[in-house]
PDB file of C-alpha atoms in Angstrom:
ATOM      1  CA  ALA K   1      27.932 -24.914  -9.551  1.00 67.00           C
ATOM      2  CA  GLN K   2      25.331 -22.813 -11.244  1.00 78.00           C
ATOM      3  CA  THR K   3      25.607 -22.260 -14.987  1.00 89.00           C
ATOM      4  CA  VAL K   4      24.535 -19.192 -16.911  1.00 95.00           C
ATOM      5  CA  THR K   5      23.877 -19.410 -20.642  1.00 96.00           C
ATOM      6  CA  GLN K   6      23.732 -16.571 -23.117  1.00 97.00           C
ATOM      7  CA  SER K   7      22.868 -18.189 -26.415  1.00 95.00           C
ATOM      8  CA  GLN K   8      23.352 -15.093 -28.585  1.00 96.00           C
ATOM      9  CA  PRO K   9      27.077 -14.329 -29.035  1.00 95.00           C
ATOM     10  CA  GLU K  10      26.227 -11.303 -31.198  1.00 97.00           C
ATOM     11  CA  MET K  11      23.185  -9.116 -31.707  1.00 97.00           C
ATOM     12  CA  SER K  12      22.517  -5.939 -33.638  1.00 97.00           C
ATOM     13  CA  VAL K  13      19.819  -3.298 -33.422  1.00 98.00           C
ATOM     14  CA  GLN K  14      18.931  -0.152 -35.313  1.00 98.00           C
ATOM     15  CA  GLU K  15      19.273   3.050 -33.368  1.00 97.00           C
ATOM     16  CA  ALA K  16      15.996   3.942 -31.589  1.00 97.00           C
ATOM     17  CA  GLU K  17      14.681   0.388 -31.919  1.00 98.00           C
ATOM     18  CA  THR K  18      14.215  -2.239 -29.196  1.00 98.00           C
ATOM     19  CA  VAL K  19      16.365  -5.313 -28.660  1.00 98.00           C
ATOM     20  CA  THR K  20      16.125  -8.233 -26.248  1.00 98.00           C
ATOM     21  CA  LEU K  21      19.121 -10.189 -25.002  1.00 98.00           C
ATOM     22  CA  SER K  22      18.448 -13.640 -23.627  1.00 98.00           C
ATOM     23  CA  CYS K  23      19.856 -15.363 -20.565  1.00 98.00           C
ATOM     24  CA  THR K  24      19.007 -18.667 -18.943  1.00 97.00           C
ATOM     25  CA  TYR K  25      20.470 -20.247 -15.850  1.00 96.00           C
ATOM     26  CA  ASP K  26      20.509 -23.556 -14.101  1.00 94.00           C
ATOM     27  CA  THR K  27      20.060 -23.729 -10.340  1.00 91.00           C
ATOM     28  CA  SER K  28      18.468 -25.740  -7.588  1.00 90.00           C
ATOM     29  CA  GLU K  29      18.317 -22.740  -5.266  1.00 89.00           C
ATOM     30  CA  SER K  30      15.024 -21.008  -4.582  1.00 89.00           C
ATOM     31  CA  ASP K  31      16.477 -17.629  -3.680  1.00 89.00           C
ATOM     32  CA  TYR K  32      19.181 -15.784  -5.567  1.00 92.00           C
ATOM     33  CA  TYR K  33      19.948 -12.543  -7.373  1.00 93.00           C
ATOM     34  CA  LEU K  34      20.364 -11.822 -11.063  1.00 95.00           C
ATOM     35  CA  PHE K  35      22.278  -9.017 -12.738  1.00 96.00           C
ATOM     36  CA  TRP K  36      23.064  -7.615 -16.153  1.00 97.00           C
ATOM     37  CA  TYR K  37      26.431  -5.942 -16.650  1.00 97.00           C
ATOM     38  CA  LYS K  38      27.584  -3.881 -19.614  1.00 97.00           C
ATOM     39  CA  GLN K  39      31.193  -3.848 -20.803  1.00 95.00           C
ATOM     40  CA  PRO K  40      31.945  -1.129 -23.381  1.00 95.00           C
ATOM     41  CA  PRO K  41      35.240  -1.058 -25.309  1.00 91.00           C
ATOM     42  CA  SER K  42      36.787   0.786 -22.366  1.00 90.00           C
ATOM     43  CA  ARG K  43      36.665  -2.612 -20.594  1.00 90.00           C
ATOM     44  CA  GLN K  44      34.857  -1.262 -17.539  1.00 91.00           C
ATOM     45  CA  MET K  45      32.165  -3.500 -16.063  1.00 94.00           C
ATOM     46  CA  ILE K  46      29.067  -1.397 -15.458  1.00 94.00           C
ATOM     47  CA  LEU K  47      25.964  -2.593 -13.615  1.00 95.00           C
ATOM     48  CA  VAL K  48      22.857  -2.207 -15.772  1.00 97.00           C
ATOM     49  CA  ILE K  49      20.080  -3.761 -13.714  1.00 96.00           C
ATOM     50  CA  ARG K  50      19.454  -6.243 -10.904  1.00 95.00           C
ATOM     51  CA  GLN K  51      16.584  -8.554  -9.922  1.00 95.00           C
ATOM     52  CA  GLU K  52      15.810 -10.405  -6.731  1.00 92.00           C
ATOM     53  CA  ALA K  53      14.392 -13.879  -7.347  1.00 92.00           C
ATOM     54  CA  TYR K  54      11.767 -13.463  -4.615  1.00 91.00           C
ATOM     55  CA  LYS K  55      10.283 -10.451  -6.401  1.00 90.00           C
ATOM     56  CA  GLN K  56       7.691 -11.191  -9.061  1.00 87.00           C
ATOM     57  CA  GLN K  57       7.798  -7.673 -10.452  1.00 93.00           C
ATOM     58  CA  ASN K  58      10.290  -7.200 -13.251  1.00 96.00           C
ATOM     59  CA  ALA K  59      13.025  -4.649 -12.598  1.00 95.00           C
ATOM     60  CA  THR K  60      13.289  -1.533 -14.737  1.00 95.00           C
ATOM     61  CA  GLU K  61      15.965   1.148 -15.000  1.00 94.00           C
ATOM     62  CA  ASN K  62      15.051   3.875 -17.485  1.00 95.00           C
ATOM     63  CA  ARG K  63      15.342   2.296 -20.960  1.00 97.00           C
ATOM     64  CA  PHE K  64      16.414  -1.062 -19.550  1.00 98.00           C
ATOM     65  CA  SER K  65      14.000  -3.671 -18.278  1.00 97.00           C
ATOM     66  CA  VAL K  66      14.047  -7.389 -17.638  1.00 98.00           C
ATOM     67  CA  ASN K  67      11.657 -10.239 -18.243  1.00 97.00           C
ATOM     68  CA  PHE K  68      12.221 -12.564 -15.297  1.00 97.00           C
ATOM     69  CA  GLN K  69      10.579 -15.956 -15.608  1.00 96.00           C
ATOM     70  CA  LYS K  70      11.548 -17.883 -12.491  1.00 95.00           C
ATOM     71  CA  ALA K  71       9.941 -21.193 -13.422  1.00 94.00           C
ATOM     72  CA  ALA K  72      11.638 -21.136 -16.810  1.00 96.00           C
ATOM     73  CA  LYS K  73      14.911 -19.891 -15.261  1.00 96.00           C
ATOM     74  CA  SER K  74      15.033 -17.118 -17.791  1.00 97.00           C
ATOM     75  CA  PHE K  75      16.237 -13.536 -17.338  1.00 97.00           C
ATOM     76  CA  SER K  76      16.192 -11.506 -20.545  1.00 98.00           C
ATOM     77  CA  LEU K  77      17.216  -7.865 -20.907  1.00 98.00           C
ATOM     78  CA  LYS K  78      15.201  -5.463 -23.037  1.00 98.00           C
ATOM     79  CA  ILE K  79      16.794  -2.256 -24.253  1.00 98.00           C
ATOM     80  CA  SER K  80      14.304   0.279 -25.578  1.00 98.00           C
ATOM     81  CA  ASP K  81      15.093   3.278 -27.783  1.00 97.00           C
ATOM     82  CA  SER K  82      18.598   1.929 -28.401  1.00 98.00           C
ATOM     83  CA  GLN K  83      21.384   4.475 -28.497  1.00 97.00           C
ATOM     84  CA  LEU K  84      24.864   4.356 -29.985  1.00 97.00           C
ATOM     85  CA  GLY K  85      26.276   4.346 -26.468  1.00 96.00           C
ATOM     86  CA  ASP K  86      24.515   1.048 -25.762  1.00 97.00           C
ATOM     87  CA  ALA K  87      26.984  -0.760 -28.011  1.00 97.00           C
ATOM     88  CA  ALA K  88      28.909  -3.077 -25.716  1.00 97.00           C
ATOM     89  CA  MET K  89      29.308  -6.617 -24.475  1.00 96.00           C
ATOM     90  CA  TYR K  90      26.511  -7.557 -22.095  1.00 98.00           C
ATOM     91  CA  PHE K  91      26.956 -10.171 -19.394  1.00 97.00           C
ATOM     92  CA  CYS K  92      24.241 -11.893 -17.438  1.00 97.00           C
ATOM     93  CA  ALA K  93      25.234 -12.885 -13.903  1.00 95.00           C
ATOM     94  CA  TYR K  94      23.725 -15.106 -11.226  1.00 94.00           C
ATOM     95  CA  ARG K  95      24.578 -14.595  -7.581  1.00 91.00           C
ATOM     96  CA  SER K  96      24.210 -17.619  -5.361  1.00 85.00           C
ATOM     97  CA  LEU K  97      23.181 -17.328  -1.738  1.00 81.00           C
ATOM     98  CA  GLY K  98      25.077 -20.517  -0.969  1.00 75.00           C
ATOM     99  CA  THR K  99      28.657 -20.921   0.226  1.00 66.00           C
ATOM    100  CA  GLY K 100      30.737 -17.881  -0.690  1.00 68.00           C
ATOM    101  CA  ASN K 101      27.735 -16.110  -2.253  1.00 75.00           C
ATOM    102  CA  GLN K 102      29.495 -16.284  -5.565  1.00 83.00           C
ATOM    103  CA  PHE K 103      28.685 -14.689  -8.885  1.00 88.00           C
ATOM    104  CA  TYR K 104      28.464 -16.824 -12.027  1.00 91.00           C
ATOM    105  CA  PHE K 105      28.699 -15.102 -15.391  1.00 94.00           C
ATOM    106  CA  GLY K 106      27.477 -15.987 -18.854  1.00 95.00           C
ATOM    107  CA  THR K 107      29.761 -15.816 -21.874  1.00 94.00           C
ATOM    108  CA  GLY K 108      28.351 -12.496 -23.022  1.00 96.00           C
ATOM    109  CA  THR K 109      26.433 -11.002 -25.946  1.00 97.00           C
ATOM    110  CA  SER K 110      28.111  -8.419 -28.148  1.00 96.00           C
ATOM    111  CA  LEU K 111      25.584  -5.747 -29.078  1.00 98.00           C
ATOM    112  CA  THR K 112      26.078  -3.543 -32.138  1.00 97.00           C
ATOM    113  CA  VAL K 113      23.922  -0.445 -32.591  1.00 97.00           C
ATOM    114  CA  ILE K 114      23.466   0.563 -36.224  1.00 97.00           C
ATOM    115  CA  PRO K 115      23.022   4.307 -36.862  1.00 96.00           C
TER     116      PRO K 115
ATOM    117  CA  ASN P   1      35.977   8.312  -4.952  1.00 63.00           C
ATOM    118  CA  ALA P   2      38.445   5.648  -6.116  1.00 75.00           C
ATOM    119  CA  GLY P   3      36.326   2.483  -5.799  1.00 93.00           C
ATOM    120  CA  VAL P   4      38.349  -0.555  -6.913  1.00 96.00           C
ATOM    121  CA  THR P   5      41.867   0.199  -8.134  1.00 96.00           C
ATOM    122  CA  GLN P   6      43.909  -2.311 -10.087  1.00 97.00           C
ATOM    123  CA  THR P   7      47.548  -1.991 -11.044  1.00 96.00           C
ATOM    124  CA  PRO P   8      49.149  -2.365 -13.486  1.00 96.00           C
ATOM    125  CA  LYS P   9      46.760  -1.860 -16.427  1.00 95.00           C
ATOM    126  CA  PHE P  10      49.028  -3.705 -18.860  1.00 96.00           C
ATOM    127  CA  GLN P  11      51.881  -6.151 -18.356  1.00 96.00           C
ATOM    128  CA  VAL P  12      53.993  -8.408 -20.548  1.00 96.00           C
ATOM    129  CA  LEU P  13      55.846 -11.292 -18.923  1.00 96.00           C
ATOM    130  CA  LYS P  14      58.084 -14.081 -20.077  1.00 96.00           C
ATOM    131  CA  THR P  15      57.195 -17.673 -19.318  1.00 97.00           C
ATOM    132  CA  GLY P  16      58.393 -18.607 -15.844  1.00 96.00           C
ATOM    133  CA  GLN P  17      58.464 -15.084 -14.452  1.00 96.00           C
ATOM    134  CA  SER P  18      56.473 -14.173 -11.377  1.00 95.00           C
ATOM    135  CA  MET P  19      54.440 -11.102 -10.655  1.00 95.00           C
ATOM    136  CA  THR P  20      51.720  -9.704  -8.443  1.00 97.00           C
ATOM    137  CA  LEU P  21      48.583  -7.955  -9.636  1.00 97.00           C
ATOM    138  CA  GLN P  22      47.491  -5.399  -7.092  1.00 97.00           C
ATOM    139  CA  CYS P  23      43.907  -4.668  -6.102  1.00 97.00           C
ATOM    140  CA  ALA P  24      42.697  -2.160  -3.536  1.00 97.00           C
ATOM    141  CA  GLN P  25      39.225  -0.956  -2.603  1.00 97.00           C
ATOM    142  CA  ASP P  26      38.239   1.962  -0.405  1.00 95.00           C
ATOM    143  CA  MET P  27      34.575   1.065   0.180  1.00 94.00           C
ATOM    144  CA  ASN P  28      35.124  -1.183   3.210  1.00 93.00           C
ATOM    145  CA  HIS P  29      33.666  -4.138   1.311  1.00 94.00           C
ATOM    146  CA  GLU P  30      33.895  -7.544   2.905  1.00 93.00           C
ATOM    147  CA  TYR P  31      33.955  -9.587  -0.280  1.00 93.00           C
ATOM    148  CA  MET P  32      36.705  -9.390  -2.897  1.00 95.00           C
ATOM    149  CA  SER P  33      37.245 -11.572  -5.944  1.00 95.00           C
ATOM    150  CA  TRP P  34      39.584 -12.096  -8.859  1.00 97.00           C
ATOM    151  CA  TYR P  35      38.282 -13.071 -12.298  1.00 96.00           C
ATOM    152  CA  ARG P  36      39.893 -13.761 -15.606  1.00 97.00           C
ATOM    153  CA  GLN P  37      38.165 -12.892 -18.863  1.00 95.00           C
ATOM    154  CA  ASP P  38      38.958 -14.860 -21.994  1.00 93.00           C
ATOM    155  CA  PRO P  39      37.249 -14.539 -25.391  1.00 86.00           C
ATOM    156  CA  GLY P  40      34.058 -16.572 -25.573  1.00 83.00           C
ATOM    157  CA  MET P  41      34.294 -17.668 -21.944  1.00 84.00           C
ATOM    158  CA  GLY P  42      32.920 -14.779 -19.941  1.00 88.00           C
ATOM    159  CA  LEU P  43      34.371 -14.116 -16.504  1.00 93.00           C
ATOM    160  CA  ARG P  44      35.687 -17.033 -14.523  1.00 93.00           C
ATOM    161  CA  LEU P  45      36.379 -16.857 -10.808  1.00 93.00           C
ATOM    162  CA  ILE P  46      39.978 -17.498  -9.760  1.00 95.00           C
ATOM    163  CA  HIS P  47      39.974 -16.839  -5.996  1.00 96.00           C
ATOM    164  CA  TYR P  48      37.808 -14.935  -3.590  1.00 94.00           C
ATOM    165  CA  SER P  49      37.805 -13.657  -0.040  1.00 94.00           C
ATOM    166  CA  VAL P  50      34.921 -13.057   2.354  1.00 91.00           C
ATOM    167  CA  GLY P  51      37.010 -11.021   4.767  1.00 92.00           C
ATOM    168  CA  ALA P  52      40.514 -10.296   6.001  1.00 93.00           C
ATOM    169  CA  GLY P  53      42.416 -13.524   6.600  1.00 93.00           C
ATOM    170  CA  ILE P  54      39.902 -15.681   4.695  1.00 93.00           C
ATOM    171  CA  THR P  55      40.386 -16.810   1.106  1.00 95.00           C
ATOM    172  CA  ASP P  56      39.034 -19.637  -0.998  1.00 93.00           C
ATOM    173  CA  GLN P  57      39.398 -21.080  -4.462  1.00 93.00           C
ATOM    174  CA  GLY P  58      37.098 -20.370  -7.342  1.00 91.00           C
ATOM    175  CA  GLU P  59      36.598 -22.155 -10.641  1.00 89.00           C
ATOM    176  CA  VAL P  60      40.133 -21.758 -12.075  1.00 94.00           C
ATOM    177  CA  PRO P  61      42.613 -21.372  -9.165  1.00 95.00           C
ATOM    178  CA  ASN P  62      45.600 -23.317 -10.506  1.00 95.00           C
ATOM    179  CA  GLY P  63      48.734 -21.238 -10.971  1.00 95.00           C
ATOM    180  CA  TYR P  64      47.502 -18.376  -8.789  1.00 97.00           C
ATOM    181  CA  ASN P  65      47.866 -17.471  -5.121  1.00 97.00           C
ATOM    182  CA  VAL P  66      46.077 -14.838  -3.068  1.00 97.00           C
ATOM    183  CA  SER P  67      46.175 -13.425   0.421  1.00 96.00           C
ATOM    184  CA  ARG P  68      43.977 -10.953   2.303  1.00 97.00           C
ATOM    185  CA  SER P  69      45.867  -9.358   5.162  1.00 96.00           C
ATOM    186  CA  THR P  70      43.701  -6.224   5.207  1.00 96.00           C
ATOM    187  CA  THR P  71      40.118  -5.407   4.231  1.00 95.00           C
ATOM    188  CA  GLU P  72      41.357  -3.049   1.525  1.00 96.00           C
ATOM    189  CA  ASP P  73      43.905  -5.145  -0.378  1.00 97.00           C
ATOM    190  CA  PHE P  74      43.636  -8.415  -2.273  1.00 98.00           C
ATOM    191  CA  PRO P  75      46.725  -9.124  -4.413  1.00 98.00           C
ATOM    192  CA  LEU P  76      46.876 -11.929  -6.969  1.00 98.00           C
ATOM    193  CA  ARG P  77      50.196 -13.673  -7.447  1.00 97.00           C
ATOM    194  CA  LEU P  78      51.409 -15.627 -10.449  1.00 96.00           C
ATOM    195  CA  LEU P  79      54.329 -17.718  -9.209  1.00 90.00           C
ATOM    196  CA  SER P  80      55.552 -19.031 -12.582  1.00 95.00           C
ATOM    197  CA  ALA P  81      53.728 -17.463 -15.505  1.00 95.00           C
ATOM    198  CA  ALA P  82      52.550 -19.664 -18.371  1.00 96.00           C
ATOM    199  CA  PRO P  83      51.180 -18.645 -21.795  1.00 96.00           C
ATOM    200  CA  SER P  84      47.788 -20.095 -20.771  1.00 96.00           C
ATOM    201  CA  GLN P  85      47.546 -17.305 -18.207  1.00 97.00           C
ATOM    202  CA  THR P  86      47.412 -14.659 -20.931  1.00 97.00           C
ATOM    203  CA  SER P  87      44.120 -12.944 -20.191  1.00 97.00           C
ATOM    204  CA  VAL P  88      42.391  -9.861 -18.856  1.00 96.00           C
ATOM    205  CA  TYR P  89      42.135  -9.935 -15.071  1.00 97.00           C
ATOM    206  CA  PHE P  90      39.447  -8.171 -13.077  1.00 97.00           C
ATOM    207  CA  CYS P  91      39.303  -7.541  -9.378  1.00 97.00           C
ATOM    208  CA  ALA P  92      35.884  -6.937  -7.824  1.00 96.00           C
ATOM    209  CA  SER P  93      34.478  -6.127  -4.414  1.00 95.00           C
ATOM    210  CA  ARG P  94      31.057  -5.906  -2.788  1.00 92.00           C
ATOM    211  CA  ARG P  95      29.217  -5.870   0.475  1.00 88.00           C
ATOM    212  CA  GLY P  96      28.315  -9.288   1.777  1.00 77.00           C
ATOM    213  CA  SER P  97      24.610  -8.842   2.394  1.00 72.00           C
ATOM    214  CA  GLY P  98      21.593  -8.182   0.242  1.00 72.00           C
ATOM    215  CA  ASN P  99      21.452  -7.735  -3.487  1.00 77.00           C
ATOM    216  CA  GLN P 100      24.702  -5.825  -3.660  1.00 82.00           C
ATOM    217  CA  PRO P 101      26.381  -5.880  -7.072  1.00 86.00           C
ATOM    218  CA  GLN P 102      30.035  -6.405  -7.732  1.00 89.00           C
ATOM    219  CA  HIS P 103      32.124  -3.260  -8.163  1.00 94.00           C
ATOM    220  CA  PHE P 104      34.886  -3.912 -10.674  1.00 95.00           C
ATOM    221  CA  GLY P 105      38.308  -2.472 -11.256  1.00 95.00           C
ATOM    222  CA  ASP P 106      39.338  -1.424 -14.757  1.00 94.00           C
ATOM    223  CA  GLY P 107      41.143  -4.676 -15.454  1.00 95.00           C
ATOM    224  CA  THR P 108      44.733  -5.730 -16.163  1.00 96.00           C
ATOM    225  CA  ARG P 109      45.676  -7.022 -19.601  1.00 96.00           C
ATOM    226  CA  LEU P 110      48.404  -9.602 -19.068  1.00 96.00           C
ATOM    227  CA  SER P 111      50.394 -11.218 -21.874  1.00 96.00           C
ATOM    228  CA  ILE P 112      52.732 -14.136 -21.262  1.00 96.00           C
ATOM    229  CA  LEU P 113      55.278 -14.754 -24.009  1.00 95.00           C
TER     230      LEU P 113
END
């Protein structure tokens, strides 16, 4: 099974500043999808951004962007102009294209935004 | 626009009791999954289904049963609850093709005493 590693259990950022959350994964597959999900205290799981492995261009969604390094198996999330509402747990997820097309999640990074 | 609906939101059980966590989706998604979320461990897959009548085990299936008699519903059954099953449970659904993300329910916080 694929493994997803988020090595930063906790991060903090000043409001309006930029923060990068790291994610690495282990796979022998050449094609797959990657996702970042946000989980605020309300417990909802909210999709932040997605990336197809076959695309070299990094995905962006407003203030959120990724740095996808396929050879290094790295998929970091950059949050620009951080806002108080960005405070949440962030999960990196890998979606296999193998049997069952399953999602594998990292252990999460808790992001605190300091006013 | 309901999406994925989980019931109940909270439940307390005694060891040995049984219960069913309900999950329903109204998006006609083929794939449905159950996860448990424990502190420091992220989301771990319990069981999943790729369509009505088809289920399979995930990473942590022991102590749980599922069935998928319709596209919409995917209940999770605990036959004899144990304290180790205290967790937050999420149901999710998605389309089978392409880069479709998981759509999650709001979760069920389950405590086993």
